Amino acid sequence: QKEVEQDPGPLSVPEGAIVSLNCTYSNSAFQYFMWYRQYSRKGPELLMYTYSSGNKEDGRFTAQVDKSSKYISLFIRDSQPSDSATYLCAMTSAGNEKLTFGTGTRLTIIP
Amino acid sequence: GAVVSQHPSWVICKSGTSVKIECRSLDFQATTMFWYRQFPKQSLMLMATSNEGSKATYEQGVEKDKFLINHASLTLSTLTVTSAHPEDSSFYICSARVYGGAADTQYFGPGTRLTVL
């Protein structure tokens, strides 16, 4: 079993829809959670960083962490065609400089 | 802030030659940088951790003599692919660790696409 599971998609939704991206993990030591967005042939871009359980909002993006269920989510409201990309979840534990990544979800927003 | 650059963005070379890729942190000092490799439609694979002034730590299965890493300053790490072969063709991405505050995490460069003929 992988430490981090993420549905690879592809996921296609119409413009304006709410998108839900999810990752589950098995390592209870993970404390820091990140979401990266990667456009084709580009490096990953940090979107959200969370530490505690609960929600964190930044513009159209909301990151949710449920440590009891070992489940994290990224919600995108009012999705735009420019949101079409691969979204990677990543996480790490205290004192560990390495990140453990999910496989990434390919998202396409249809105009 | 936290901008990481890579050079070149793409390179084509002949089999048997060596290629150097530079990774720079532009607006901060990075004592720790990371090198990743990514195949099409796959996630990132960590190759090595690069610490300024010391030898890099390679992940299991990564050939140290083939992928030479040098982190000579707080803003520059280089990856040299020696005696490159077609199977080394890939997308190489570096990242730099940003410490402390609300985002003790990694910021990534734009990547370098290597094609070995």
mmCIF file of C-alpha atoms in Angstrom, chain A residues 33-77:
data_model
loop_
_atom_site.group_PDB
_atom_site.id
_atom_site.type_symbol
_atom_site.label_atom_id
_atom_site.label_comp_id
_atom_site.label_asym_id
_atom_site.label_seq_id
_atom_site.Cartn_x
_atom_site.Cartn_y
_atom_site.Cartn_z
ATOM 1 C CA PHE A 33 0.054 18.991 4.026
ATOM 2 C CA MET A 34 0.454 20.765 0.733
ATOM 3 C CA TRP A 35 -1.276 21.047 -2.588
ATOM 4 C CA TYR A 36 0.721 21.798 -5.705
ATOM 5 C CA ARG A 37 -0.567 22.675 -9.165
ATOM 6 C CA GLN A 38 1.502 21.584 -12.138
ATOM 7 C CA TYR A 39 0.852 22.749 -15.659
ATOM 8 C CA SER A 40 2.119 20.619 -18.506
ATOM 9 C CA ARG A 41 5.889 20.815 -18.902
ATOM 10 C CA LYS A 42 6.244 23.120 -15.891
ATOM 11 C CA GLY A 43 7.400 22.709 -12.310
ATOM 12 C CA PRO A 44 4.871 22.325 -9.493
ATOM 13 C CA GLU A 45 3.525 25.533 -7.964
ATOM 14 C CA LEU A 46 2.625 25.626 -4.273
ATOM 15 C CA LEU A 47 -1.080 26.396 -3.872
ATOM 16 C CA MET A 48 -1.920 25.629 -0.283
ATOM 17 C CA TYR A 49 -0.075 24.677 2.878
ATOM 18 C CA THR A 50 -1.852 23.436 5.972
ATOM 19 C CA TYR A 51 -0.789 22.085 9.301
ATOM 20 C CA SER A 52 -3.762 21.503 11.513
ATOM 21 C CA SER A 53 -7.042 19.748 10.926
ATOM 22 C CA GLY A 54 -9.765 21.969 9.579
ATOM 23 C CA ASN A 55 -10.187 24.285 6.637
ATOM 24 C CA LYS A 56 -7.929 26.906 5.111
ATOM 25 C CA GLU A 57 -9.223 29.234 2.436
ATOM 26 C CA ASP A 58 -7.331 31.266 -0.148
ATOM 27 C CA GLY A 59 -9.448 32.898 -2.800
ATOM 28 C CA ARG A 60 -11.254 30.211 -4.771
ATOM 29 C CA PHE A 61 -9.249 27.449 -3.109
ATOM 30 C CA THR A 62 -10.040 25.690 0.164
ATOM 31 C CA ALA A 63 -7.813 23.052 1.693
ATOM 32 C CA GLN A 64 -9.327 20.670 4.191
ATOM 33 C CA VAL A 65 -7.497 18.310 6.500
ATOM 34 C CA ASP A 66 -9.048 15.542 8.578
ATOM 35 C CA LYS A 67 -6.246 13.908 10.515
ATOM 36 C CA SER A 68 -8.572 11.492 12.292
ATOM 37 C CA SER A 69 -9.588 10.027 8.933
ATOM 38 C CA LYS A 70 -6.178 10.606 7.307
ATOM 39 C CA TYR A 71 -7.882 12.452 4.496
ATOM 40 C CA ILE A 72 -7.158 15.759 2.821
ATOM 41 C CA SER A 73 -9.082 17.653 0.182
ATOM 42 C CA LEU A 74 -8.706 20.629 -2.098
ATOM 43 C CA PHE A 75 -11.827 22.421 -3.257
ATOM 44 C CA ILE A 76 -11.848 24.807 -6.189
ATOM 45 C CA ARG A 77 -14.852 27.095 -6.463
#
